Amino acid sequence: MLLLGAHMSTAGGLHTAFERGDALGCTAIQIFTSSPRQWRGRDLSQRDVEAFRAAWEASSCRECFAHDIYLTRLGTRDPAILGRSRTAFAHEIRTCQRLGLSALVMHPVGDVDADERAVLDRVAASLDAVFEAVPDEGTLVLLETTAGQGANVGYRFEQLARIIERVEQSDRLGICLDTCHVFAAGYDISTEAGWKSMMTELTKTVGLERIRAVHLNDSQKPCGSRVDRHEHIGRGRIGEAAFRRVMRDRRLKGVPKVLETPKENDMDAVNLALLRKLAKAK
Ligand SMILES: [Zn+2]
């Protein structure tokens, strides 16, 4: 089964994401469990959790995972923000576990102009601390490939591999591959040769089995720009032919794929229709 969908709004309650996903024929969705620009995570009642699980049960969405808030910086050298990030991230994992989500996607972030190795090691130390505090209940943490904008690390696969290597409970970690981010970071997946070599790089560094989610976004900005601007599928610098390769790559067959493209004018429906068409054999 093709696991395909989009990031869904939860306005009106977390459980409402499934109605929106069903309306678009999604089989996989991503949500925020709380407002991404606020530190304060949601404290779900048992009723919220039950409503969520019942809506999921009744829905055609097979996969549901969460994206972490934007404020978390598990690799910062600022002790106050680091402490806050760890507390918020631990809370977020617990929330995902209560909801039964398969994964929580996060960006490895430190400080602008910081020594990147030190940032990677601090991210790993933060994950150790959080995993120590929150026992494993099956929700994976997915390190997202970033565009390398601002204080983001993880724009080279070697950086993600370094984090994974250093985390004690590394079986709780996976990777979320974002097509826009890898392209902006300098992996030219707009060509067939570029896609092949990126997949080879992934295999050699983190390993393909770590890829547990894909974010399907075209890019407004050119390859290597390190600027993260999502564009509708086939309308950016990556192009439609590249998404045909992504959708038909057998190595990513069972991996859930979600859009994070702008929502105006019913564009989710347009993007999803195109992706379904591209996924079908010629
Ligand atoms: Zn993404």
PDB file of C-alpha atoms and ligand atoms in Angstrom:
ATOM      1  CA  MET A   1       0.000   0.000   0.000  1.00  0.00           C
ATOM      2  CA  LEU A   2       1.202   3.467  -0.908  1.00  0.00           C
ATOM      3  CA  LEU A   3       1.641   5.404   2.347  1.00  0.00           C
ATOM      4  CA  LEU A   4       1.080   8.950   1.102  1.00  0.00           C
ATOM      5  CA  GLY A   5      -0.432  12.090   2.560  1.00  0.00           C
ATOM      6  CA  ALA A   6       0.355  15.514   3.950  1.00  0.00           C
ATOM      7  CA  HIS A   7       0.950  17.499   7.100  1.00  0.00           C
ATOM      8  CA  MET A   8      -2.509  18.116   8.557  1.00  0.00           C
ATOM      9  CA  SER A   9      -3.900  20.903  10.699  1.00  0.00           C
ATOM     10  CA  THR A  10      -5.268  19.949  14.119  1.00  0.00           C
ATOM     11  CA  ALA A  11      -7.448  23.049  14.537  1.00  0.00           C
ATOM     12  CA  GLY A  12     -10.397  21.959  16.655  1.00  0.00           C
ATOM     13  CA  GLY A  13      -8.533  19.110  18.366  1.00  0.00           C
ATOM     14  CA  LEU A  14      -5.814  16.632  17.479  1.00  0.00           C
ATOM     15  CA  HIS A  15      -8.379  14.027  16.387  1.00  0.00           C
ATOM     16  CA  THR A  16      -9.669  16.320  13.609  1.00  0.00           C
ATOM     17  CA  ALA A  17      -6.485  15.722  11.586  1.00  0.00           C
ATOM     18  CA  PHE A  18      -7.864  12.362  10.475  1.00  0.00           C
ATOM     19  CA  GLU A  19     -11.063  13.839   8.948  1.00  0.00           C
ATOM     20  CA  ARG A  20      -8.906  16.228   6.962  1.00  0.00           C
ATOM     21  CA  GLY A  21      -6.595  13.424   5.900  1.00  0.00           C
ATOM     22  CA  ASP A  22      -9.510  11.212   4.866  1.00  0.00           C
ATOM     23  CA  ALA A  23     -11.037  14.014   2.801  1.00  0.00           C
ATOM     24  CA  LEU A  24      -7.824  14.040   0.740  1.00  0.00           C
ATOM     25  CA  GLY A  25      -7.471  10.255   0.543  1.00  0.00           C
ATOM     26  CA  CYS A  26      -4.367  10.251   2.754  1.00  0.00           C
ATOM     27  CA  THR A  27      -2.936   6.977   4.020  1.00  0.00           C
ATOM     28  CA  ALA A  28      -0.247   8.773   6.067  1.00  0.00           C
ATOM     29  CA  ILE A  29      -0.316  12.128   7.849  1.00  0.00           C
ATOM     30  CA  GLN A  30       1.950  14.296   9.963  1.00  0.00           C
ATOM     31  CA  ILE A  31       0.738  16.610  12.744  1.00  0.00           C
ATOM     32  CA  PHE A  32       1.992  19.027  15.364  1.00  0.00           C
ATOM     33  CA  THR A  33       0.795  17.886  18.782  1.00  0.00           C
ATOM     34  CA  SER A  34       1.019  21.506  20.015  1.00  0.00           C
ATOM     35  CA  SER A  35       1.599  24.977  18.621  1.00  0.00           C
ATOM     36  CA  PRO A  36       5.065  24.819  16.968  1.00  0.00           C
ATOM     37  CA  ARG A  37       6.049  28.353  17.967  1.00  0.00           C
ATOM     38  CA  GLN A  38       5.315  27.934  21.668  1.00  0.00           C
ATOM     39  CA  TRP A  39       7.364  26.189  24.320  1.00  0.00           C
ATOM     40  CA  ARG A  40       4.361  24.978  26.208  1.00  0.00           C
ATOM     41  CA  GLY A  41       3.409  21.515  24.953  1.00  0.00           C
ATOM     42  CA  ARG A  42      -0.121  20.269  25.172  1.00  0.00           C
ATOM     43  CA  ASP A  43      -1.207  18.412  28.290  1.00  0.00           C
ATOM     44  CA  LEU A  44      -3.607  15.905  26.855  1.00  0.00           C
ATOM     45  CA  SER A  45      -6.438  14.540  28.933  1.00  0.00           C
ATOM     46  CA  GLN A  46      -7.287  10.856  28.759  1.00  0.00           C
ATOM     47  CA  ARG A  47     -10.382  11.884  26.805  1.00  0.00           C
ATOM     48  CA  ASP A  48      -8.269  13.699  24.197  1.00  0.00           C
ATOM     49  CA  VAL A  49      -6.150  10.580  23.793  1.00  0.00           C
ATOM     50  CA  GLU A  50      -9.192   8.331  23.432  1.00  0.00           C
ATOM     51  CA  ALA A  51     -10.819  10.683  20.902  1.00  0.00           C
ATOM     52  CA  PHE A  52      -7.588  10.691  18.912  1.00  0.00           C
ATOM     53  CA  ARG A  53      -7.212   6.927  18.913  1.00  0.00           C
ATOM     54  CA  ALA A  54     -10.887   6.384  17.990  1.00  0.00           C
ATOM     55  CA  ALA A  55     -10.648   8.856  15.085  1.00  0.00           C
ATOM     56  CA  TRP A  56      -7.469   7.145  13.869  1.00  0.00           C
ATOM     57  CA  GLU A  57      -9.128   3.734  14.072  1.00  0.00           C
ATOM     58  CA  ALA A  58     -12.047   4.952  11.955  1.00  0.00           C
ATOM     59  CA  SER A  59      -9.771   6.640   9.417  1.00  0.00           C
ATOM     60  CA  SER A  60      -8.036   5.408   6.248  1.00  0.00           C
ATOM     61  CA  CYS A  61      -4.773   6.907   7.526  1.00  0.00           C
ATOM     62  CA  ARG A  62      -2.483   4.010   8.395  1.00  0.00           C
ATOM     63  CA  GLU A  63       0.508   6.049   9.517  1.00  0.00           C
ATOM     64  CA  CYS A  64       0.515   9.097  11.726  1.00  0.00           C
ATOM     65  CA  PHE A  65       3.613  10.793  13.053  1.00  0.00           C
ATOM     66  CA  ALA A  66       4.396  14.157  14.620  1.00  0.00           C
ATOM     67  CA  HIS A  67       6.771  17.007  13.875  1.00  0.00           C
ATOM     68  CA  ASP A  68       8.463  18.640  16.851  1.00  0.00           C
ATOM     69  CA  ILE A  69       7.993  22.362  17.671  1.00  0.00           C
ATOM     70  CA  TYR A  70      10.333  24.847  15.958  1.00  0.00           C
ATOM     71  CA  LEU A  71      11.941  26.150  19.163  1.00  0.00           C
ATOM     72  CA  THR A  72      13.797  23.013  20.250  1.00  0.00           C
ATOM     73  CA  ARG A  73      17.592  23.365  20.077  1.00  0.00           C
ATOM     74  CA  LEU A  74      19.081  20.190  21.497  1.00  0.00           C
ATOM     75  CA  GLY A  75      22.577  21.241  20.368  1.00  0.00           C
ATOM     76  CA  THR A  76      22.762  24.787  21.720  1.00  0.00           C
ATOM     77  CA  ARG A  77      25.554  25.911  24.047  1.00  0.00           C
ATOM     78  CA  ASP A  78      23.107  28.198  25.886  1.00  0.00           C
ATOM     79  CA  PRO A  79      22.413  26.254  29.089  1.00  0.00           C
ATOM     80  CA  ALA A  80      18.986  27.816  29.712  1.00  0.00           C
ATOM     81  CA  ILE A  81      17.704  27.075  26.201  1.00  0.00           C
ATOM     82  CA  LEU A  82      19.304  23.638  26.264  1.00  0.00           C
ATOM     83  CA  GLY A  83      17.485  22.761  29.491  1.00  0.00           C
ATOM     84  CA  ARG A  84      14.216  24.094  28.160  1.00  0.00           C
ATOM     85  CA  SER A  85      14.668  22.186  24.899  1.00  0.00           C
ATOM     86  CA  ARG A  86      15.330  18.905  26.684  1.00  0.00           C
ATOM     87  CA  THR A  87      12.308  19.308  28.959  1.00  0.00           C
ATOM     88  CA  ALA A  88      10.027  20.223  26.056  1.00  0.00           C
ATOM     89  CA  PHE A  89      11.361  17.395  23.885  1.00  0.00           C
ATOM     90  CA  ALA A  90      10.865  14.808  26.622  1.00  0.00           C
ATOM     91  CA  HIS A  91       7.290  16.046  27.062  1.00  0.00           C
ATOM     92  CA  GLU A  92       6.759  15.820  23.304  1.00  0.00           C
ATOM     93  CA  ILE A  93       7.942  12.193  23.162  1.00  0.00           C
ATOM     94  CA  ARG A  94       5.638  11.268  26.037  1.00  0.00           C
ATOM     95  CA  THR A  95       2.727  12.903  24.217  1.00  0.00           C
ATOM     96  CA  CYS A  96       3.537  10.979  21.021  1.00  0.00           C
ATOM     97  CA  GLN A  97       3.742   7.748  23.004  1.00  0.00           C
ATOM     98  CA  ARG A  98       0.342   8.345  24.590  1.00  0.00           C
ATOM     99  CA  LEU A  99      -1.156   8.952  21.151  1.00  0.00           C
ATOM    100  CA  GLY A 100       0.494   5.810  19.767  1.00  0.00           C
ATOM    101  CA  LEU A 101       2.429   7.690  17.074  1.00  0.00           C
ATOM    102  CA  SER A 102       5.117   5.821  15.170  1.00  0.00           C
ATOM    103  CA  ALA A 103       7.596   8.676  15.189  1.00  0.00           C
ATOM    104  CA  LEU A 104       8.545  12.211  16.117  1.00  0.00           C
ATOM    105  CA  VAL A 105      10.466  14.189  13.489  1.00  0.00           C
ATOM    106  CA  MET A 106      12.984  16.768  14.726  1.00  0.00           C
ATOM    107  CA  HIS A 107      15.632  19.118  13.346  1.00  0.00           C
ATOM    108  CA  PRO A 108      19.125  18.947  14.882  1.00  0.00           C
ATOM    109  CA  VAL A 109      19.768  22.583  15.815  1.00  0.00           C
ATOM    110  CA  GLY A 110      22.595  24.341  17.636  1.00  0.00           C
ATOM    111  CA  ASP A 111      23.792  27.933  17.324  1.00  0.00           C
ATOM    112  CA  VAL A 112      24.681  30.041  14.296  1.00  0.00           C
ATOM    113  CA  ASP A 113      28.478  30.056  13.767  1.00  0.00           C
ATOM    114  CA  ALA A 114      29.013  27.282  16.314  1.00  0.00           C
ATOM    115  CA  ASP A 115      31.563  24.488  15.986  1.00  0.00           C
ATOM    116  CA  GLU A 116      29.371  21.922  14.225  1.00  0.00           C
ATOM    117  CA  ARG A 117      31.027  18.881  15.748  1.00  0.00           C
ATOM    118  CA  ALA A 118      30.328  20.254  19.205  1.00  0.00           C
ATOM    119  CA  VAL A 119      26.708  20.882  18.185  1.00  0.00           C
ATOM    120  CA  LEU A 120      26.323  17.312  16.931  1.00  0.00           C
ATOM    121  CA  ASP A 121      27.780  15.954  20.151  1.00  0.00           C
ATOM    122  CA  ARG A 122      25.484  18.128  22.257  1.00  0.00           C
ATOM    123  CA  VAL A 123      22.470  16.908  20.258  1.00  0.00           C
ATOM    124  CA  ALA A 124      23.585  13.332  20.961  1.00  0.00           C
ATOM    125  CA  ALA A 125      24.069  14.085  24.676  1.00  0.00           C
ATOM    126  CA  SER A 126      20.594  15.666  24.790  1.00  0.00           C
ATOM    127  CA  LEU A 127      19.052  12.606  23.157  1.00  0.00           C
ATOM    128  CA  ASP A 128      20.846  10.399  25.696  1.00  0.00           C
ATOM    129  CA  ALA A 129      19.411  12.471  28.542  1.00  0.00           C
ATOM    130  CA  VAL A 130      15.895  12.469  27.093  1.00  0.00           C
ATOM    131  CA  PHE A 131      15.914   8.733  26.320  1.00  0.00           C
ATOM    132  CA  GLU A 132      17.180   8.089  29.829  1.00  0.00           C
ATOM    133  CA  ALA A 133      14.247  10.058  31.238  1.00  0.00           C
ATOM    134  CA  VAL A 134      11.576   8.633  28.926  1.00  0.00           C
ATOM    135  CA  PRO A 135      11.486   4.832  28.566  1.00  0.00           C
ATOM    136  CA  ASP A 136      11.028   3.391  25.077  1.00  0.00           C
ATOM    137  CA  GLU A 137       7.435   2.762  24.101  1.00  0.00           C
ATOM    138  CA  GLY A 138       7.975   2.415  20.376  1.00  0.00           C
ATOM    139  CA  THR A 139       7.860   6.024  19.168  1.00  0.00           C
ATOM    140  CA  LEU A 140      11.015   6.629  17.140  1.00  0.00           C
ATOM    141  CA  VAL A 141      12.821   9.959  16.999  1.00  0.00           C
ATOM    142  CA  LEU A 142      13.570  10.842  13.376  1.00  0.00           C
ATOM    143  CA  LEU A 143      16.452  13.219  12.715  1.00  0.00           C
ATOM    144  CA  GLU A 144      15.426  15.274   9.707  1.00  0.00           C
ATOM    145  CA  THR A 145      17.859  16.041   6.903  1.00  0.00           C
ATOM    146  CA  THR A 146      18.068  19.843   6.981  1.00  0.00           C
ATOM    147  CA  ALA A 147      18.865  22.516   4.403  1.00  0.00           C
ATOM    148  CA  GLY A 148      21.664  23.786   6.652  1.00  0.00           C
ATOM    149  CA  GLN A 149      19.959  27.122   7.095  1.00  0.00           C
ATOM    150  CA  GLY A 150      20.796  29.216  10.180  1.00  0.00           C
ATOM    151  CA  ALA A 151      21.629  27.102  13.224  1.00  0.00           C
ATOM    152  CA  ASN A 152      20.534  23.803  11.635  1.00  0.00           C
ATOM    153  CA  VAL A 153      23.006  20.940  11.408  1.00  0.00           C
ATOM    154  CA  GLY A 154      22.321  17.597   9.740  1.00  0.00           C
ATOM    155  CA  TYR A 155      22.639  18.931   6.192  1.00  0.00           C
ATOM    156  CA  ARG A 156      25.338  16.336   5.464  1.00  0.00           C
ATOM    157  CA  PHE A 157      24.406  12.713   6.053  1.00  0.00           C
ATOM    158  CA  GLU A 158      27.733  12.195   7.848  1.00  0.00           C
ATOM    159  CA  GLN A 159      26.494  14.615  10.513  1.00  0.00           C
ATOM    160  CA  LEU A 160      23.354  12.570  11.114  1.00  0.00           C
ATOM    161  CA  ALA A 161      25.467   9.410  11.215  1.00  0.00           C
ATOM    162  CA  ARG A 162      27.688  10.995  13.865  1.00  0.00           C
ATOM    163  CA  ILE A 163      24.702  11.760  16.092  1.00  0.00           C
ATOM    164  CA  ILE A 164      23.378   8.205  15.696  1.00  0.00           C
ATOM    165  CA  GLU A 165      26.797   6.708  16.459  1.00  0.00           C
ATOM    166  CA  ARG A 166      27.070   8.631  19.685  1.00  0.00           C
ATOM    167  CA  VAL A 167      23.604   7.980  21.084  1.00  0.00           C
ATOM    168  CA  GLU A 168      23.442   5.073  23.484  1.00  0.00           C
ATOM    169  CA  GLN A 169      19.869   3.972  22.668  1.00  0.00           C
ATOM    170  CA  SER A 170      20.412   4.434  18.939  1.00  0.00           C
ATOM    171  CA  ASP A 171      17.728   1.846  18.113  1.00  0.00           C
ATOM    172  CA  ARG A 172      15.252   4.613  19.005  1.00  0.00           C
ATOM    173  CA  LEU A 173      16.545   6.793  16.150  1.00  0.00           C
ATOM    174  CA  GLY A 174      15.713   7.007  12.468  1.00  0.00           C
ATOM    175  CA  ILE A 175      15.944   9.529   9.638  1.00  0.00           C
ATOM    176  CA  CYS A 176      13.356  11.685   7.911  1.00  0.00           C
ATOM    177  CA  LEU A 177      14.459  12.476   4.356  1.00  0.00           C
ATOM    178  CA  ASP A 178      13.203  15.879   3.167  1.00  0.00           C
ATOM    179  CA  THR A 179      13.561  16.272  -0.612  1.00  0.00           C
ATOM    180  CA  CYS A 180      13.638  20.094  -0.499  1.00  0.00           C
ATOM    181  CA  HIS A 181      16.191  20.162   2.297  1.00  0.00           C
ATOM    182  CA  VAL A 182      18.647  17.691   0.758  1.00  0.00           C
ATOM    183  CA  PHE A 183      18.459  19.587  -2.549  1.00  0.00           C
ATOM    184  CA  ALA A 184      19.012  22.971  -0.884  1.00  0.00           C
ATOM    185  CA  ALA A 185      21.847  21.390   1.105  1.00  0.00           C
ATOM    186  CA  GLY A 186      23.664  20.487  -2.114  1.00  0.00           C
ATOM    187  CA  TYR A 187      22.537  16.965  -3.100  1.00  0.00           C
ATOM    188  CA  ASP A 188      21.309  17.533  -6.663  1.00  0.00           C
ATOM    189  CA  ILE A 189      18.383  15.131  -6.780  1.00  0.00           C
ATOM    190  CA  SER A 190      16.880  16.894  -9.822  1.00  0.00           C
ATOM    191  CA  THR A 191      18.857  14.501 -12.056  1.00  0.00           C
ATOM    192  CA  GLU A 192      18.813  10.727 -12.170  1.00  0.00           C
ATOM    193  CA  ALA A 193      22.560  10.553 -11.485  1.00  0.00           C
ATOM    194  CA  GLY A 194      22.104  12.913  -8.533  1.00  0.00           C
ATOM    195  CA  TRP A 195      19.321  10.816  -7.013  1.00  0.00           C
ATOM    196  CA  LYS A 196      21.418   7.664  -7.400  1.00  0.00           C
ATOM    197  CA  SER A 197      24.455   9.182  -5.768  1.00  0.00           C
ATOM    198  CA  MET A 198      22.395  10.683  -2.921  1.00  0.00           C
ATOM    199  CA  MET A 199      20.881   7.272  -2.197  1.00  0.00           C
ATOM    200  CA  THR A 200      24.373   5.746  -2.288  1.00  0.00           C
ATOM    201  CA  GLU A 201      25.565   8.377   0.193  1.00  0.00           C
ATOM    202  CA  LEU A 202      22.612   7.634   2.461  1.00  0.00           C
ATOM    203  CA  THR A 203      23.347   3.906   2.279  1.00  0.00           C
ATOM    204  CA  LYS A 204      26.983   4.434   3.198  1.00  0.00           C
ATOM    205  CA  THR A 205      26.372   6.815   6.083  1.00  0.00           C
ATOM    206  CA  VAL A 206      23.140   6.302   8.034  1.00  0.00           C
ATOM    207  CA  GLY A 207      21.899   3.237   6.142  1.00  0.00           C
ATOM    208  CA  LEU A 208      18.633   3.048   4.196  1.00  0.00           C
ATOM    209  CA  GLU A 209      16.881   1.057   6.924  1.00  0.00           C
ATOM    210  CA  ARG A 210      17.015   4.176   9.107  1.00  0.00           C
ATOM    211  CA  ILE A 211      14.759   6.115   6.715  1.00  0.00           C
ATOM    212  CA  ARG A 212      11.333   5.971   8.336  1.00  0.00           C
ATOM    213  CA  ALA A 213       9.648   9.006   6.782  1.00  0.00           C
ATOM    214  CA  VAL A 214       9.959  11.170   3.673  1.00  0.00           C
ATOM    215  CA  HIS A 215       8.912  14.813   3.368  1.00  0.00           C
ATOM    216  CA  LEU A 216       7.904  15.483  -0.230  1.00  0.00           C
ATOM    217  CA  ASN A 217       8.582  19.121  -1.066  1.00  0.00           C
ATOM    218  CA  ASP A 218       9.866  20.794  -4.206  1.00  0.00           C
ATOM    219  CA  SER A 219      12.297  23.682  -3.674  1.00  0.00           C
ATOM    220  CA  GLN A 220      11.971  27.366  -4.560  1.00  0.00           C
ATOM    221  CA  LYS A 221      15.700  27.849  -4.135  1.00  0.00           C
ATOM    222  CA  PRO A 222      18.551  26.308  -6.154  1.00  0.00           C
ATOM    223  CA  CYS A 223      20.650  23.298  -5.220  1.00  0.00           C
ATOM    224  CA  GLY A 224      23.302  24.212  -2.667  1.00  0.00           C
ATOM    225  CA  SER A 225      21.580  27.476  -1.661  1.00  0.00           C
ATOM    226  CA  ARG A 226      21.059  26.190   1.900  1.00  0.00           C
ATOM    227  CA  VAL A 227      17.796  28.137   1.946  1.00  0.00           C
ATOM    228  CA  ASP A 228      14.693  26.198   2.982  1.00  0.00           C
ATOM    229  CA  ARG A 229      11.658  27.265   0.888  1.00  0.00           C
ATOM    230  CA  HIS A 230       9.122  24.592   0.053  1.00  0.00           C
ATOM    231  CA  GLU A 231       7.404  24.637  -3.345  1.00  0.00           C
ATOM    232  CA  HIS A 232       4.543  22.643  -4.861  1.00  0.00           C
ATOM    233  CA  ILE A 233       5.525  19.342  -6.470  1.00  0.00           C
ATOM    234  CA  GLY A 234       6.939  19.806  -9.962  1.00  0.00           C
ATOM    235  CA  ARG A 235       6.835  23.607  -9.763  1.00  0.00           C
ATOM    236  CA  GLY A 236      10.226  24.214  -8.183  1.00  0.00           C
ATOM    237  CA  ARG A 237      13.898  23.577  -8.933  1.00  0.00           C
ATOM    238  CA  ILE A 238      13.702  19.837  -8.261  1.00  0.00           C
ATOM    239  CA  GLY A 239      11.022  19.160 -10.861  1.00  0.00           C
ATOM    240  CA  GLU A 240       8.423  16.517 -11.645  1.00  0.00           C
ATOM    241  CA  ALA A 241      10.794  13.926 -13.121  1.00  0.00           C
ATOM    242  CA  ALA A 242      12.678  13.756  -9.833  1.00  0.00           C
ATOM    243  CA  PHE A 243       9.491  13.064  -7.888  1.00  0.00           C
ATOM    244  CA  ARG A 244       8.686  10.218 -10.286  1.00  0.00           C
ATOM    245  CA  ARG A 245      12.013   8.661  -9.229  1.00  0.00           C
ATOM    246  CA  VAL A 246      11.282   9.237  -5.542  1.00  0.00           C
ATOM    247  CA  MET A 247       7.812   7.712  -5.802  1.00  0.00           C
ATOM    248  CA  ARG A 248       9.015   4.681  -7.788  1.00  0.00           C
ATOM    249  CA  ASP A 249      12.193   3.921  -5.858  1.00  0.00           C
ATOM    250  CA  ARG A 250      11.563   0.439  -4.474  1.00  0.00           C
ATOM    251  CA  ARG A 251      13.961   1.063  -1.594  1.00  0.00           C
ATOM    252  CA  LEU A 252      11.527   3.652  -0.212  1.00  0.00           C
ATOM    253  CA  LYS A 253       8.387   1.653  -0.980  1.00  0.00           C
ATOM    254  CA  GLY A 254       7.135   1.042   2.556  1.00  0.00           C
ATOM    255  CA  VAL A 255       8.228   4.430   3.900  1.00  0.00           C
ATOM    256  CA  PRO A 256       5.419   6.933   4.635  1.00  0.00           C
ATOM    257  CA  LYS A 257       5.653  10.080   2.498  1.00  0.00           C
ATOM    258  CA  VAL A 258       3.977  13.379   3.374  1.00  0.00           C
ATOM    259  CA  LEU A 259       3.748  16.818   1.783  1.00  0.00           C
ATOM    260  CA  GLU A 260       4.729  19.977   3.647  1.00  0.00           C
ATOM    261  CA  THR A 261       3.799  22.359   0.862  1.00  0.00           C
ATOM    262  CA  PRO A 262       1.653  25.516   1.112  1.00  0.00           C
ATOM    263  CA  LYS A 263      -2.042  24.780   1.652  1.00  0.00           C
ATOM    264  CA  GLU A 264      -3.691  27.567  -0.370  1.00  0.00           C
ATOM    265  CA  ASN A 265      -6.210  26.842  -3.149  1.00  0.00           C
ATOM    266  CA  ASP A 266      -6.687  23.186  -2.288  1.00  0.00           C
ATOM    267  CA  MET A 267      -3.131  22.503  -3.421  1.00  0.00           C
ATOM    268  CA  ASP A 268      -2.781  19.377  -1.265  1.00  0.00           C
ATOM    269  CA  ALA A 269      -5.309  17.657  -3.533  1.00  0.00           C
ATOM    270  CA  VAL A 270      -3.413  18.789  -6.648  1.00  0.00           C
ATOM    271  CA  ASN A 271      -0.014  17.697  -5.302  1.00  0.00           C
ATOM    272  CA  LEU A 272      -1.337  14.356  -4.078  1.00  0.00           C
ATOM    273  CA  ALA A 273      -3.036  13.607  -7.406  1.00  0.00           C
ATOM    274  CA  LEU A 274       0.222  14.282  -9.220  1.00  0.00           C
ATOM    275  CA  LEU A 275       2.243  12.116  -6.810  1.00  0.00           C
ATOM    276  CA  ARG A 276      -0.204   9.208  -7.161  1.00  0.00           C
ATOM    277  CA  LYS A 277       0.083   9.465 -10.925  1.00  0.00           C
ATOM    278  CA  LEU A 278       3.881   9.517 -10.733  1.00  0.00           C
ATOM    279  CA  ALA A 279       3.892   6.488  -8.432  1.00  0.00           C
ATOM    280  CA  LYS A 280       2.126   4.321 -11.009  1.00  0.00           C
ATOM    281  CA  ALA A 281       4.254   2.324 -13.400  1.00  0.00           C
ATOM    282  CA  LYS A 282       4.531   3.780 -16.912  1.00  0.00           C
TER     283      LYS A 282
HETATM  284 ZN    ZN B   1      10.456  18.662   6.341  1.00  0.00          ZN
END
